[in-house]
């Protein structure tokens, strides 16, 4: 017998949840996945009890924030494809993905940690991102190399976006631009 859906949340509970996710997104982007809970709740304007009612474990909060950000990035793909020529849409989406990776301190380690919760996040990431990027690559097939797949691009951008001692985040963005240039088919 299927598990029944949870009852809908009250309006104030939904607002608190959204405030927590938004606050956590900003705090995790600057302080990393080990940011203090108090910093998140202060920014959200809620008590620590509210945080733990929604997210009993730290990993629950990190996963919820990352899933929310992964969803936003994945949903940008079709919107960009509808608004731009294929090659431009692909480049803009890769830049959007670069921002996701660059602003999520600890995202790569969270996705590759041995913790079962993080393993599910890694699977979620690939389930959401790979089909979007595959579709963008297929649309741009005449403009980009055929020997580079979606997972290759996801990994390359993640690696190029890693912090480099003595360099700003712009350095990683510049490297991704070089990668995008190399992705183009040579005539």
XYZ file of N, CA and C in Angstrom:
561
model
N 0.840 -1.175 0.000
C 0.000 0.000 0.000
C 0.890 1.245 0.000
N 0.630 2.221 -0.902
C 1.482 3.401 -0.990
C 1.393 4.241 0.288
N 2.516 4.916 0.572
C 2.559 5.802 1.729
C 1.776 7.061 1.397
N 0.855 7.476 2.291
C 0.086 8.687 1.998
C 0.984 9.921 2.044
N 0.620 10.903 1.229
C 1.382 12.152 1.204
C 1.221 12.871 2.531
N 2.262 13.573 2.981
C 2.129 14.304 4.231
C 1.103 15.416 4.075
N 0.444 15.794 5.181
C -0.553 16.859 5.066
C 0.121 18.167 4.671
N -0.605 19.054 4.006
C 0.003 20.317 3.602
C 0.434 21.126 4.829
N 1.519 21.856 4.689
C 2.031 22.680 5.791
C 1.173 23.929 5.941
N 1.097 24.414 7.184
C 0.414 25.684 7.437
C 1.199 26.792 6.744
N 0.550 27.909 6.489
C 1.187 29.024 5.787
C 2.409 29.528 6.539
N 2.316 29.631 7.868
C 3.462 30.132 8.627
C 4.610 29.127 8.599
N 4.307 27.852 8.600
C 5.345 26.825 8.526
C 6.031 26.863 7.158
N 5.253 27.100 6.095
C 5.833 27.235 4.748
C 6.747 28.453 4.676
N 6.296 29.579 5.263
C 7.121 30.784 5.266
C 8.421 30.555 6.029
N 8.317 29.891 7.191
C 9.512 29.601 7.977
C 10.470 28.707 7.200
N 9.925 27.702 6.529
C 10.756 26.795 5.745
C 11.464 27.553 4.626
N 10.730 28.387 3.901
C 11.333 29.179 2.820
C 12.399 30.122 3.363
N 12.111 30.760 4.514
C 13.089 31.667 5.125
C 14.349 30.904 5.528
N 14.170 29.714 6.085
C 15.325 28.898 6.470
C 16.150 28.488 5.255
N 15.479 28.053 4.194
C 16.203 27.641 2.988
C 16.955 28.811 2.366
N 16.312 29.969 2.315
C 16.965 31.150 1.739
C 18.146 31.590 2.598
N 17.948 31.622 3.919
C 19.034 32.002 4.822
C 20.174 31.002 4.739
N 19.843 29.734 4.753
C 20.875 28.695 4.692
C 21.637 28.774 3.375
N 20.937 29.067 2.293
C 21.592 29.205 0.984
C 22.689 30.266 1.065
N 22.372 31.412 1.643
C 23.354 32.497 1.742
C 24.476 32.165 2.722
N 24.128 31.617 3.871
C 25.138 31.308 4.882
C 26.052 30.186 4.407
N 25.481 29.148 3.819
C 26.307 28.040 3.325
C 27.217 28.485 2.187
N 26.738 29.453 1.390
C 27.564 29.947 0.281
C 28.796 30.684 0.791
N 28.668 31.342 1.932
C 29.809 32.101 2.438
C 30.619 31.342 3.478
N 29.949 30.556 4.312
C 30.642 29.901 5.425
C 30.836 28.400 5.220
N 30.231 27.819 4.195
C 30.383 26.395 3.934
C 29.339 25.556 4.645
N 29.394 24.248 4.404
C 28.361 23.342 4.905
C 28.412 23.153 6.419
N 29.484 23.607 7.063
C 29.582 23.488 8.517
C 29.250 24.798 9.228
N 28.558 25.695 8.562
C 28.197 26.990 9.150
C 27.361 26.791 10.418
N 27.507 27.687 11.396
C 26.738 27.570 12.639
C 25.228 27.698 12.405
N 24.470 26.853 13.069
C 23.007 26.879 12.947
C 22.453 28.230 13.381
N 23.028 28.821 14.397
C 22.557 30.109 14.925
C 22.658 31.197 13.867
N 23.697 31.164 13.078
C 23.847 32.153 12.007
C 22.704 32.025 10.995
N 22.319 30.802 10.708
C 21.224 30.554 9.760
C 19.899 31.013 10.349
N 19.619 30.624 11.598
C 18.327 30.995 12.196
C 18.221 32.491 12.415
N 19.317 33.150 12.776
C 19.280 34.608 12.939
C 18.936 35.280 11.620
N 19.560 34.828 10.550
C 19.287 35.416 9.232
C 17.846 35.146 8.792
N 17.314 33.982 9.152
C 15.940 33.615 8.771
C 14.897 34.262 9.671
N 15.325 34.739 10.839
C 14.366 35.345 11.776
C 13.515 34.316 12.495
N 14.067 33.132 12.712
C 13.349 32.070 13.428
C 14.253 31.530 14.532
N 13.680 30.750 15.408
C 14.446 30.145 16.484
C 15.117 28.854 16.037
N 16.077 28.431 16.838
C 16.803 27.199 16.543
C 15.851 26.008 16.543
N 14.829 26.042 17.415
C 13.841 24.965 17.462
C 13.120 24.791 16.133
N 12.831 25.913 15.472
C 12.169 25.852 14.162
C 13.085 25.177 13.143
N 14.366 25.504 13.215
C 15.322 24.869 12.309
C 15.306 23.357 12.493
N 15.400 22.927 13.748
C 15.486 21.479 14.000
C 14.149 20.766 13.803
N 13.050 21.497 13.864
C 11.753 20.882 13.570
C 11.666 20.537 12.080
N 12.200 21.428 11.255
C 12.187 21.179 9.805
C 13.339 20.275 9.359
N 14.495 20.434 10.023
C 15.699 19.713 9.619
C 16.371 19.126 10.855
N 15.953 17.932 11.273
C 16.479 17.330 12.503
C 17.994 17.131 12.492
N 18.589 16.914 11.326
C 20.029 16.720 11.237
C 20.618 17.759 10.287
N 21.854 18.105 10.506
C 22.565 19.073 9.659
C 22.502 18.636 8.195
N 22.683 17.353 7.961
C 22.672 16.868 6.580
C 21.314 17.104 5.910
N 20.224 17.084 6.690
C 18.896 17.344 6.121
C 18.811 18.762 5.545
N 19.371 19.723 6.284
C 19.360 21.112 5.839
C 20.259 21.290 4.619
N 21.458 20.768 4.685
C 22.397 20.905 3.570
C 21.793 20.296 2.309
N 21.224 19.126 2.448
C 20.622 18.458 1.294
C 19.447 19.254 0.745
N 18.585 19.780 1.618
C 17.430 20.566 1.157
C 17.882 21.808 0.395
N 18.890 22.502 0.905
C 19.390 23.701 0.231
C 20.006 23.327 -1.110
N 20.833 22.309 -1.118
C 21.480 21.917 -2.366
C 20.474 21.407 -3.396
N 19.477 20.634 -2.951
C 18.441 20.177 -3.891
C 17.683 21.365 -4.473
N 17.387 22.348 -3.633
C 16.688 23.547 -4.087
C 17.519 24.271 -5.155
N 18.822 24.398 -4.927
C 19.710 25.055 -5.878
C 19.910 24.217 -7.141
N 20.016 22.915 -6.981
C 20.143 22.017 -8.136
C 18.885 22.118 -8.996
N 17.723 22.124 -8.360
C 16.463 22.247 -9.100
C 16.414 23.549 -9.894
N 16.831 24.654 -9.257
C 16.793 25.955 -9.938
C 17.720 25.948 -11.151
N 18.879 25.358 -11.012
C 19.822 25.284 -12.133
C 19.267 24.385 -13.243
N 18.730 23.249 -12.871
C 18.163 22.328 -13.867
C 16.996 22.985 -14.612
N 16.160 23.708 -13.874
C 14.999 24.348 -14.498
C 15.391 25.499 -15.413
N 16.590 26.035 -15.233
C 17.057 27.110 -16.105
C 17.344 26.599 -17.523
N 17.678 25.319 -17.656
C 18.023 24.769 -18.966
C 16.947 24.952 -20.016
N 15.737 24.449 -19.777
C 14.684 24.622 -20.783
C 14.338 26.093 -21.044
N 14.395 26.917 -20.019
C 14.102 28.343 -20.197
C 15.157 28.996 -21.088
N 16.418 28.661 -20.867
C 17.483 29.206 -21.706
C 17.373 28.683 -23.133
N 17.021 27.409 -23.285
C 16.866 26.819 -24.620
C 15.745 27.497 -25.404
N 14.697 27.894 -24.707
C 13.575 28.559 -25.367
C 13.907 30.002 -25.751
N 14.839 30.618 -25.031
C 15.120 32.034 -25.236
C 16.347 32.330 -26.102
N 17.184 31.316 -26.361
C 18.455 31.563 -27.044
C 18.735 30.490 -28.091
N 19.608 30.804 -29.053
C 20.070 29.762 -29.981
C 20.786 28.665 -29.190
N 20.851 27.443 -29.716
C 21.388 26.310 -28.957
C 22.769 26.511 -28.342
N 23.721 27.012 -29.090
C 25.069 27.201 -28.566
C 25.114 28.228 -27.443
N 24.341 29.277 -27.593
C 24.274 30.329 -26.567
C 23.584 29.782 -25.322
N 22.504 29.040 -25.518
C 21.780 28.457 -24.379
C 22.696 27.519 -23.594
N 23.463 26.706 -24.306
C 24.399 25.795 -23.645
C 25.430 26.573 -22.841
N 26.032 27.580 -23.447
C 27.055 28.377 -22.755
C 26.456 29.087 -21.533
N 25.277 29.644 -21.672
C 24.645 30.333 -20.545
C 24.307 29.349 -19.422
N 23.859 28.146 -19.787
C 23.552 27.165 -18.746
C 24.838 26.718 -18.033
N 25.892 26.489 -18.776
C 27.157 26.097 -18.152
C 27.635 27.213 -17.222
N 27.465 28.454 -17.618
C 27.827 29.566 -16.735
C 26.942 29.574 -15.485
N 25.675 29.268 -15.640
C 24.753 29.186 -14.491
C 25.188 28.058 -13.561
N 25.546 26.931 -14.127
C 26.036 25.801 -13.343
C 27.351 26.165 -12.645
N 28.213 26.892 -13.331
C 29.470 27.339 -12.740
C 29.201 28.174 -11.495
N 28.230 29.061 -11.563
C 27.873 29.879 -10.397
C 27.381 29.005 -9.249
N 26.595 27.997 -9.560
C 26.116 27.075 -8.527
C 27.303 26.421 -7.828
N 28.218 25.893 -8.595
C 29.368 25.192 -8.024
C 30.270 26.163 -7.274
N 30.530 27.322 -7.873
C 31.461 28.281 -7.286
C 30.938 28.864 -5.976
N 29.626 28.990 -5.832
C 29.081 29.614 -4.626
C 28.718 28.612 -3.541
N 28.831 27.351 -3.814
C 28.481 26.346 -2.802
C 29.753 25.730 -2.245
N 30.324 26.411 -1.263
C 31.532 25.918 -0.610
C 31.223 24.534 -0.045
N 32.020 23.564 -0.415
C 31.822 22.210 0.094
C 30.849 21.371 -0.719
N 30.298 21.902 -1.807
C 29.360 21.121 -2.615
C 30.022 19.860 -3.141
N 31.189 19.999 -3.711
C 31.860 18.823 -4.284
C 32.132 17.783 -3.209
N 32.587 18.222 -2.039
C 32.863 17.240 -0.983
C 31.573 16.623 -0.473
N 30.508 17.402 -0.408
C 29.224 16.855 0.041
C 28.715 15.812 -0.951
N 28.910 16.073 -2.232
C 28.436 15.134 -3.246
C 29.262 13.855 -3.284
N 30.480 13.905 -2.793
C 31.340 12.733 -2.860
C 31.655 12.136 -1.500
N 30.977 12.606 -0.455
C 31.219 12.068 0.885
C 30.673 10.645 0.971
N 31.186 9.859 1.908
C 30.744 8.485 2.065
C 29.413 8.353 2.783
N 28.906 9.417 3.385
C 27.636 9.425 4.112
C 26.497 9.034 3.160
N 25.613 8.153 3.612
C 24.500 7.682 2.774
C 23.609 8.832 2.315
N 23.391 9.829 3.190
C 22.559 10.981 2.824
C 23.201 11.736 1.659
N 24.509 11.870 1.693
C 25.199 12.573 0.620
C 25.251 11.743 -0.654
N 25.274 10.436 -0.528
C 25.244 9.586 -1.719
C 23.923 9.775 -2.463
N 22.835 9.898 -1.714
C 21.534 10.142 -2.349
C 21.528 11.510 -3.024
N 22.176 12.496 -2.398
C 22.270 13.823 -2.998
C 23.042 13.753 -4.312
N 24.107 12.989 -4.330
C 24.877 12.825 -5.554
C 24.009 12.208 -6.650
N 23.249 11.193 -6.311
C 22.352 10.564 -7.292
C 21.299 11.564 -7.770
N 20.757 12.348 -6.844
C 19.758 13.374 -7.188
C 20.364 14.384 -8.163
N 21.581 14.826 -7.854
C 22.289 15.786 -8.698
C 22.369 15.270 -10.140
N 22.842 14.055 -10.313
C 22.988 13.512 -11.669
C 21.636 13.269 -12.334
N 20.622 12.859 -11.576
C 19.274 12.649 -12.150
C 18.697 13.957 -12.677
N 18.958 15.051 -11.991
C 18.389 16.338 -12.400
C 19.227 17.027 -13.477
N 20.543 16.989 -13.335
C 21.402 17.789 -14.201
C 21.738 17.114 -15.531
N 21.975 15.823 -15.516
C 22.410 15.139 -16.735
C 21.402 15.254 -17.876
N 20.105 15.007 -17.653
C 19.176 15.115 -18.785
C 19.073 16.539 -19.346
N 19.161 17.527 -18.479
C 19.086 18.923 -18.929
C 20.288 19.227 -19.827
N 21.456 18.855 -19.357
C 22.674 19.121 -20.133
C 22.707 18.274 -21.403
N 22.238 17.041 -21.333
C 22.141 16.209 -22.541
C 21.276 16.890 -23.598
N 20.133 17.424 -23.182
C 19.224 18.091 -24.122
C 19.883 19.327 -24.738
N 20.598 20.091 -23.920
C 21.281 21.278 -24.432
C 22.389 20.881 -25.412
N 23.117 19.814 -25.088
C 24.176 19.336 -25.992
C 23.591 18.825 -27.309
N 22.489 18.098 -27.239
C 21.862 17.584 -28.459
C 21.393 18.729 -29.344
N 20.812 19.761 -28.723
C 20.337 20.912 -29.498
C 21.500 21.638 -30.171
N 22.648 21.654 -29.516
C 23.821 22.366 -30.039
C 24.773 21.422 -30.784
N 24.288 20.265 -31.185
C 25.140 19.216 -31.769
C 26.002 19.706 -32.921
N 25.530 20.567 -33.741
C 26.319 21.043 -34.867
C 27.390 22.047 -34.474
N 27.329 22.528 -33.251
C 28.244 23.590 -32.825
C 29.307 23.129 -31.837
N 29.100 21.959 -31.218
C 30.033 21.516 -30.171
C 30.603 20.142 -30.516
N 31.730 19.851 -29.888
C 32.371 18.556 -30.101
C 31.433 17.431 -29.688
N 31.483 16.339 -30.439
C 30.600 15.207 -30.142
C 31.226 14.222 -29.162
N 32.508 14.387 -28.851
C 33.177 13.443 -27.962
C 33.157 13.863 -26.488
N 32.394 14.896 -26.170
C 32.262 15.375 -24.792
C 30.797 15.246 -24.393
N 30.541 14.516 -23.310
C 29.178 14.296 -22.856
C 28.814 15.155 -21.654
N 27.581 15.038 -21.239
C 27.058 15.833 -20.127
C 27.861 15.611 -18.850
N 28.129 14.366 -18.512
C 28.860 14.083 -17.275
C 30.281 14.645 -17.362
N 30.886 14.598 -18.548
C 32.215 15.200 -18.720
C 32.179 16.687 -18.372
N 31.164 17.367 -18.856
C 31.053 18.811 -18.616
C 30.769 19.086 -17.144
N 29.882 18.310 -16.546
C 29.586 18.504 -15.122
C 30.850 18.359 -14.281
N 31.647 17.344 -14.579
C 32.884 17.123 -13.826
C 33.920 18.207 -14.115
N 34.088 18.549 -15.379
C 35.097 19.547 -15.752
C 34.808 20.888 -15.094
N 33.569 21.330 -15.139
C 33.220 22.616 -14.534
C 33.425 22.566 -13.023
N 33.048 21.454 -12.406
C 33.257 21.328 -10.957
C 34.742 21.416 -10.621
N 35.564 20.777 -11.405
C 37.011 20.819 -11.154
C 37.590 22.207 -11.425
N 37.152 22.833 -12.488
C 37.663 24.160 -12.832
C 37.187 25.241 -11.864
N 36.099 24.981 -11.157
C 35.522 25.964 -10.237
C 36.071 25.847 -8.827
N 36.921 24.867 -8.584
C 37.496 24.712 -7.244
C 38.364 25.917 -6.913
N 38.325 26.332 -5.647
C 39.165 27.473 -5.252
C 40.649 27.178 -5.475
N 41.357 28.177 -5.942
C 42.796 28.095 -6.159
C 43.437 29.110 -5.215
N 44.380 28.668 -4.403
C 45.024 29.609 -3.475
C 45.580 30.825 -4.210
N 45.266 31.994 -3.669
C 45.762 33.235 -4.247
C 44.937 33.771 -5.397
N 43.880 33.068 -5.775
C 43.033 33.499 -6.889
C 41.601 33.745 -6.407
N 40.894 34.615 -7.098
C 39.491 34.866 -6.782
C 38.616 33.872 -7.550
N 37.318 33.907 -7.275
C 36.378 33.034 -7.989
C 36.360 33.349 -9.485
N 36.731 34.571 -9.855
C 36.771 34.929 -11.273
C 37.766 34.077 -12.050
N 38.788 33.598 -11.373
C 39.772 32.742 -12.026
C 39.098 31.465 -12.541
N 38.292 30.834 -11.709
C 37.570 29.633 -12.120
C 36.602 29.913 -13.250
N 35.933 31.054 -13.197
C 35.007 31.414 -14.273
C 35.757 31.588 -15.590
N 36.944 32.186 -15.517
C 37.755 32.363 -16.719
C 38.167 31.004 -17.285
N 38.541 30.078 -16.403
C 38.905 28.740 -16.867
C 37.719 28.036 -17.528
N 36.527 28.230 -16.985
C 35.330 27.634 -17.600
C 35.094 28.259 -18.974
N 35.322 29.554 -19.115
C 35.197 30.187 -20.433
C 36.170 29.571 -21.437
N 37.404 29.302 -20.989
C 38.390 28.646 -21.858
C 37.888 27.251 -22.243
N 37.338 26.530 -21.263
C 36.779 25.198 -21.521
C 35.644 25.290 -22.555
N 34.738 26.259 -22.385
C 33.631 26.415 -23.326
C 34.150 26.707 -24.732
N 35.174 27.507 -24.834
C 35.764 27.791 -26.147
C 36.299 26.500 -26.769
N 36.954 25.672 -25.972
C 37.484 24.398 -26.455
C 36.411 23.388 -26.801
N 35.215 23.570 -26.242
C 34.098 22.672 -26.514
C 33.517 22.890 -27.903
N 33.725 24.090 -28.437
C 33.189 24.399 -29.761
C 33.862 23.557 -30.837
N 33.063 23.166 -31.813
C 33.568 22.392 -32.955
C 34.440 23.293 -33.816
N 35.569 22.792 -34.195
C 36.447 23.542 -35.097
C 35.993 23.293 -36.527
N 35.895 24.346 -37.297
C 35.456 24.223 -38.695
C 36.589 23.852 -39.595
